[in-house]
Amino acid sequence: MGEFKVHRVRFFDYMPTAIRAMAFNSRTERLALARADGALEIFNFADNYFQEKVIPGQDGRAVEALCWVGQRLFSAGLNGEITEYDLENLRPRYTVEAYGGPIWTISSNSQGTLLAVSRRERNFNDIQCFDFVFCDLLGRIISLSWHPSGTLIAAGMMDMIRIFDAETGRATHRLLVERGVGASKSKEVVVWSIVFLSDHTIVSGDSAGKVQIWDGVTGTLVRTQLVTKWDVLALSVSNDESSLVAGTSEGTVVQFQFISSTVGQQDKEWVRTRTFKNHSHDVRALAHTETAVVSGGMDTQLVVRPLLDKVEKNTQESALRKMTLPHRSLVCCAKKAGLLLFQFPDHLELWRLGESDGHGKPGDSLPVKRKPEKLIQLKRKGEDHICCSALSPCGGWLAYSTVTSFRLYRLQNNNISITKVSKLPKDLRSAHQLCFSPDSSKLFASSSHSSVIVVALNQPECKYLHTLKPKSGSRQPVHLLFASEDGKWLATANTDCEIHVYNLDKLKLHCTVPVYSSCPTAIAIHPTTSNLVAVHADQQIFEFSLVQKEYTEWSRKLQKQGLHSLWLERDTPITHVAFNPQNPAHIILHDTFMFCIIDQSLPLPEAKTPFYNQMTLRSLPEPQRIIHSHAFKICKNFQHLMCVSLLEDHSLVVVERPLLNIMSQLPAPVRQKKFAT
Amino acid sequence: MAALYEGYTLCGLAPAQNLLSSGIQGVEAERDSDHVVVTDSTRSVTLYKVSDQKPLSSWTVKQGQTLTCSAVYNSQTKEYVAVSDGKVSSDVWRVHCVAGGEPVVLFQRGAVRLLDSLLSAPQQSIEEILAQEEVIRWSTNIVTESQQVVIFTTEQKGDHFLYLQRLNPNTLQRYRLEREEPGLSPLSFSASCRDKHICLLYLYPNGHVYQSVVPVRGLGADEGAQALLMPRSLLLALPIGEGLLEAASAQVLDDAHVAVVGVPHPSAGAGKDFLCIWNTNFQTLQAGKEMAGKIYGQLWRYSNKLFIPHGKTLSVIPYEWPKSSLASALGKLRQAKTEGELKQICTAPVVIKTCANDVHKTKTMDVQGLQPSVGQLASTLVSRSLDDPTFYTPSSLAQLVHTRCLCHSVCPDLVLLALERKDYFLCQLCLQFFPDIPEAVTCACLKRHRNEILQTAYSDSFLLPHLKDLSSQHVLLFLQYLQFLYLKYSQDAFPQMHGLRSPSLTQIMDWVCLLLDAHFTVLVMTPEAKGLLLNLHSFVKSQVRLVSELGKIEGSLQELNKMKVKKDVGQYSIEVIELF
């Protein structure tokens, strides 16, 4: 197969921020997730948990609560604003000032007609429905929950829970929450989370570490369960109200189930059943889906913990998933210039790779003659975080976009100068995705309704050429762009799972690849055969001939035979596809935990073939290797990959972000698990 | 084992200013082993009585004259022969005279004449044997039963030759010595006669000692023809430390021993001022003695004395060596010879007591030196005890054994004596301290004894036949005891608790195996042994299973060990990978 010189890069200090809030839309199976920097992410749980959309954050936007109303997504935060998001253009649609202080919580009634937020105005703490304002003079409202009937609202406050009549706005019950024992006796207890069940049971989680079950009709405490020494921060109940989970500051998630405590008895009660420990830090956000507990918090990881009584055991569905790294590339590699562009929310870093003149045998580390060098750190302008960026293959152009602005820079790498291109076409105001043509003469920017703006890059200015639009009329954003090496084709993929290919000579749509049910996670066009390779969130690989406008023979063979089960079981998407100019049969792919070279000239692995066979092949004598070889050459030497790219000198660049490095930058957890404690 | 005794000074030296020569031309034997003639490098000759370290007489040549070579003593005529100022008929190299032979004169150009014939015809012409630029380096004269031979070596342009001049009839044989490393010339030669062959021993500066053997009788035909290459064998490669030897000499003592002076002692560091006796058969160092002051590379031997000029003295060092044997070479031979003084002690028990006490007191002193006397004392005591049933000195013997200077070969009857007298304490001590108890004796002890024996050193193959002598009842009992011991020790987490003298588990197991080997058929036939054997069988089975399990664990643990420690990857590295 061959030797590769690999630039192993670990200086991309990508740091995801803490998860603050979560909302699961069980109808669309989308999970909305808010991070501490205000960014929103949409995961499609129906499509292999693919992170299909990211709405970049904004300085000062601190989302405290998220709420789906039908397919609309609302957030509220400590800046006192309620925001609805435009999930097609990946930006806030509008923001409503709630005329008060910080908003702690937002909740819609089950009919999806009313939205309640808690706010603090002057001395009043109130719940503002869009029609009503319930006043309460006593304390801040931290948490809210509508009764499914929409007639009552339960509010978690300091030291108490109040139940309001949604129609009259009157408080019907006041439930006093006991403070913690000992030193914390003098401290107010905060009801961090509350759930109002249809049988008028109210479940609360508080800062004293208690989960309490109340009878909302009589206003009496039914049961108290101390689950942690610290805070119970989040609660989430399953749709059928038979299971409930509580997230704590210790990083544990405790499950309660509504079952009869003794076999054969009809009386059911809430019984603590399971404890999951998948987080090192506070669990701030929880979602109880049909089959799994989804949790997130300070340690930045999104964890999907399937409930083994709801899924079939030992299937892919029953596997625990931890999602830390994004499902899109934050690294852009200029393969001609040997430069790397790292995208952070508030700045960009441009690095030049190091050099080595040594030769070594496989397994060696070569002496680094020239160290890598950070050439430029570019701070973004404005409040909005960077949503996409690109570096031209020659390293001469750099572009980035936020939801409100677009910037293009001319780079001179010899004397490291950066000049902003001031005159930009007015159509180019913002982009979801950016891509330069391989000869660096054009810039492609995906815009609204899956359209792509084509701009010619000429010095000193750049000129608008055309806007490419698909015929499908999809309103979804384009999240993948790929311009072919020969400059003839541009492929786009959107979250409607459509892949469109445009002919750049004619500036016209060339074809649309048959829509597959799973979202494309990486696309690329082969430099010589002009075959489009698309990899989807469900790990399927398709090869589509742009000339014949049909799937290639190899693709059909692959579909017929099926991918190896171990390939399908991987739980991170392929985020990049590249080709090896030295060998046209090679396709280079990578996910978070491996990179893979598919040799199309070799037989596909059978179901019983050992899939990860590199070690075996290594131990075999040369002539026998070919017998045991199959098309998938998988290298797991490098982990937590953010980027794998092939430079023009045929050396590989792998950008790793070890999870340990991310963990080490987190604040100390409240409680650390010690051995045997 | 060869030994060098305390030396003494025969005379002072007046070494040359540059310390290159000792100021002595030679030491020659006189009438007996106690008299030597020492010729100094200028003009005086002195006769010494060696044991008295006293000059008996001395004479000098006239002022202005010098002595050409060492004076020799003609024992037949009781005359001394010396050559002064080099000339007789031609330039003289040396006069040689050995007991039983006539004095011969070796001329510098290689001719040899009997002194008598020379004196009878002083003006006769002396032929030139040697080539141009060929010079004599060393010569000697050997008399065998039939033949007198003058042997000399020459050097010509870096090549060395050996000449054998036989007298009556006169024949001359010329051999060429094999070249050593370029530039190295032999430092010393030594010749001896053995089995009608002449052994020539020569030492090179690189520490190599070679031996060449040539027949005394000439080959006749090829006389005067081309020099034959003399075959040689490397006898010793002496450790020389750093650099090459400069002044060193090797002297044959007998067919197995060589005395070497001027070569470092292998365990005493770099200094080269040592006199050592090496056993060439076993390549072992037999004795060594440090010689103070400069060594001139001169060494003479007459009877059992070595004469060594060193520093500013000529020392006489008596030595002795037994017949070469492995035992002696390894220092295990029974010390039969003892010094005379001890013989007297044996007569009176009172003296023995005193002596024993002395031994006890001096125990802390040089143990090495004490060994022969302790051995002598012990064997005397033992033989007397064996002779006289009423005489037995257990405490003295115990004391002697305690010195750890004794071993079985020194005093072979001690253990049996102790057994006979049922002195089990002494027996135990012997078993504990003696490294060389024969297996037969061990078995004898075994019949009477129990733990100590298990710890003695033995060899399977020798012990086995003796073990077979045990009766099956004994074996059974012994096996039961061993099993008991084994179970006891293996249950106990700290077998050391029983004291240092308890046998180890492996020792017990070895004995079990030995006993079973020796008596297996008998035991199988013995009904009483059945239970015991079954017990042992199941025990061994479980042990084997345990070991195989442990082996598996070991295997997997080793795999763990082999697992690569993940190297710490820095912020950036350039690596080479290979995909297959």
PDB file of N, CA and C in Angstrom, chain B residues 87 95 111 124 181 192 197 234 238 259 271 281 331 357 381 399 403 413 432 442 447 473 493 502 509 532:
ATOM      1  N   LYS B  87      87.569 -12.079  24.825  1.00  0.00           N
ATOM      2  CA  LYS B  87      88.301 -12.772  23.782  1.00  0.00           C
ATOM      3  C   LYS B  87      88.870 -14.103  24.256  1.00  0.00           C
ATOM      4  N   VAL B  95      80.057 -18.817  28.510  1.00  0.00           N
ATOM      5  CA  VAL B  95      80.549 -20.136  28.881  1.00  0.00           C
ATOM      6  C   VAL B  95      79.408 -20.815  29.622  1.00  0.00           C
ATOM      7  N   ALA B 111      79.647 -20.185  16.950  1.00  0.00           N
ATOM      8  CA  ALA B 111      80.424 -21.428  17.061  1.00  0.00           C
ATOM      9  C   ALA B 111      80.426 -21.906  18.498  1.00  0.00           C
ATOM     10  N   GLN B 124      93.159 -21.968  17.563  1.00  0.00           N
ATOM     11  CA  GLN B 124      92.377 -22.568  16.480  1.00  0.00           C
ATOM     12  C   GLN B 124      91.391 -21.544  15.907  1.00  0.00           C
ATOM     13  N   GLU B 181      52.999 -10.905  16.707  1.00  0.00           N
ATOM     14  CA  GLU B 181      52.602  -9.633  16.115  1.00  0.00           C
ATOM     15  C   GLU B 181      53.841  -8.874  15.689  1.00  0.00           C
ATOM     16  N   SER B 192      63.841 -26.663  28.793  1.00  0.00           N
ATOM     17  CA  SER B 192      63.915 -27.799  29.688  1.00  0.00           C
ATOM     18  C   SER B 192      63.891 -29.055  28.833  1.00  0.00           C
ATOM     19  N   HIS B 197      63.009 -34.769  24.534  1.00  0.00           N
ATOM     20  CA  HIS B 197      62.638 -33.597  23.747  1.00  0.00           C
ATOM     21  C   HIS B 197      63.027 -32.364  24.538  1.00  0.00           C
ATOM     22  N   LEU B 234      50.415 -22.189  22.073  1.00  0.00           N
ATOM     23  CA  LEU B 234      50.218 -21.143  23.086  1.00  0.00           C
ATOM     24  C   LEU B 234      49.906 -21.817  24.414  1.00  0.00           C
ATOM     25  N   LEU B 238      48.829 -14.470  29.246  1.00  0.00           N
ATOM     26  CA  LEU B 238      48.769 -13.820  30.572  1.00  0.00           C
ATOM     27  C   LEU B 238      48.095 -12.473  30.453  1.00  0.00           C
ATOM     28  N   ALA B 259      56.957 -20.213  36.226  1.00  0.00           N
ATOM     29  CA  ALA B 259      57.089 -19.034  37.080  1.00  0.00           C
ATOM     30  C   ALA B 259      57.246 -17.839  36.167  1.00  0.00           C
ATOM     31  N   GLY B 271      49.898  -3.154  38.588  1.00  0.00           N
ATOM     32  CA  GLY B 271      51.331  -3.246  38.895  1.00  0.00           C
ATOM     33  C   GLY B 271      51.942  -4.518  38.323  1.00  0.00           C
ATOM     34  N   ASN B 281      48.494 -26.412  32.560  1.00  0.00           N
ATOM     35  CA  ASN B 281      47.468 -27.382  32.165  1.00  0.00           C
ATOM     36  C   ASN B 281      46.079 -26.828  32.370  1.00  0.00           C
ATOM     37  N   GLY B 331      42.755 -26.072  44.339  1.00  0.00           N
ATOM     38  CA  GLY B 331      42.990 -25.810  45.746  1.00  0.00           C
ATOM     39  C   GLY B 331      42.250 -26.749  46.658  1.00  0.00           C
ATOM     40  N   ASN B 357      43.726 -23.676  71.261  1.00  0.00           N
ATOM     41  CA  ASN B 357      43.341 -22.365  71.760  1.00  0.00           C
ATOM     42  C   ASN B 357      43.958 -21.264  70.907  1.00  0.00           C
ATOM     43  N   LEU B 381      44.335 -35.135  65.289  1.00  0.00           N
ATOM     44  CA  LEU B 381      43.352 -35.436  66.329  1.00  0.00           C
ATOM     45  C   LEU B 381      42.476 -36.602  65.916  1.00  0.00           C
ATOM     46  N   GLN B 399      35.542 -26.775  67.400  1.00  0.00           N
ATOM     47  CA  GLN B 399      36.170 -25.474  67.228  1.00  0.00           C
ATOM     48  C   GLN B 399      36.895 -25.377  65.893  1.00  0.00           C
ATOM     49  N   THR B 403      36.189 -22.983  62.450  1.00  0.00           N
ATOM     50  CA  THR B 403      37.072 -22.006  61.800  1.00  0.00           C
ATOM     51  C   THR B 403      36.782 -21.896  60.317  1.00  0.00           C
ATOM     52  N   ASP B 413      38.431 -38.446  57.579  1.00  0.00           N
ATOM     53  CA  ASP B 413      37.835 -39.373  58.537  1.00  0.00           C
ATOM     54  C   ASP B 413      36.985 -38.677  59.585  1.00  0.00           C
ATOM     55  N   GLN B 432      27.343 -28.765  57.610  1.00  0.00           N
ATOM     56  CA  GLN B 432      27.041 -27.369  57.344  1.00  0.00           C
ATOM     57  C   GLN B 432      28.210 -26.650  56.687  1.00  0.00           C
ATOM     58  N   THR B 442      27.675 -38.795  52.740  1.00  0.00           N
ATOM     59  CA  THR B 442      26.382 -38.148  52.946  1.00  0.00           C
ATOM     60  C   THR B 442      25.321 -39.190  53.246  1.00  0.00           C
ATOM     61  N   LYS B 447      21.614 -42.159  57.027  1.00  0.00           N
ATOM     62  CA  LYS B 447      21.055 -43.281  57.768  1.00  0.00           C
ATOM     63  C   LYS B 447      20.827 -42.919  59.220  1.00  0.00           C
ATOM     64  N   GLN B 473      12.120 -49.448  54.274  1.00  0.00           N
ATOM     65  CA  GLN B 473      11.515 -48.853  55.474  1.00  0.00           C
ATOM     66  C   GLN B 473      12.080 -47.469  55.719  1.00  0.00           C
ATOM     67  N   ALA B 493       3.771 -19.101  55.761  1.00  0.00           N
ATOM     68  CA  ALA B 493       4.125 -18.038  54.841  1.00  0.00           C
ATOM     69  C   ALA B 493       5.579 -17.606  55.008  1.00  0.00           C
ATOM     70  N   SER B 502      17.029 -24.277  58.410  1.00  0.00           N
ATOM     71  CA  SER B 502      16.032 -25.203  57.884  1.00  0.00           C
ATOM     72  C   SER B 502      16.194 -25.317  56.369  1.00  0.00           C
ATOM     73  N   MET B 509      12.091 -30.805  47.992  1.00  0.00           N
ATOM     74  CA  MET B 509      11.515 -31.377  46.779  1.00  0.00           C
ATOM     75  C   MET B 509      12.567 -32.194  46.031  1.00  0.00           C
ATOM     76  N   LEU B 532       1.052 -43.092  50.503  1.00  0.00           N
ATOM     77  CA  LEU B 532       2.002 -41.990  50.410  1.00  0.00           C
ATOM     78  C   LEU B 532       2.220 -41.589  48.959  1.00  0.00           C
TER      79      LEU B 532
END
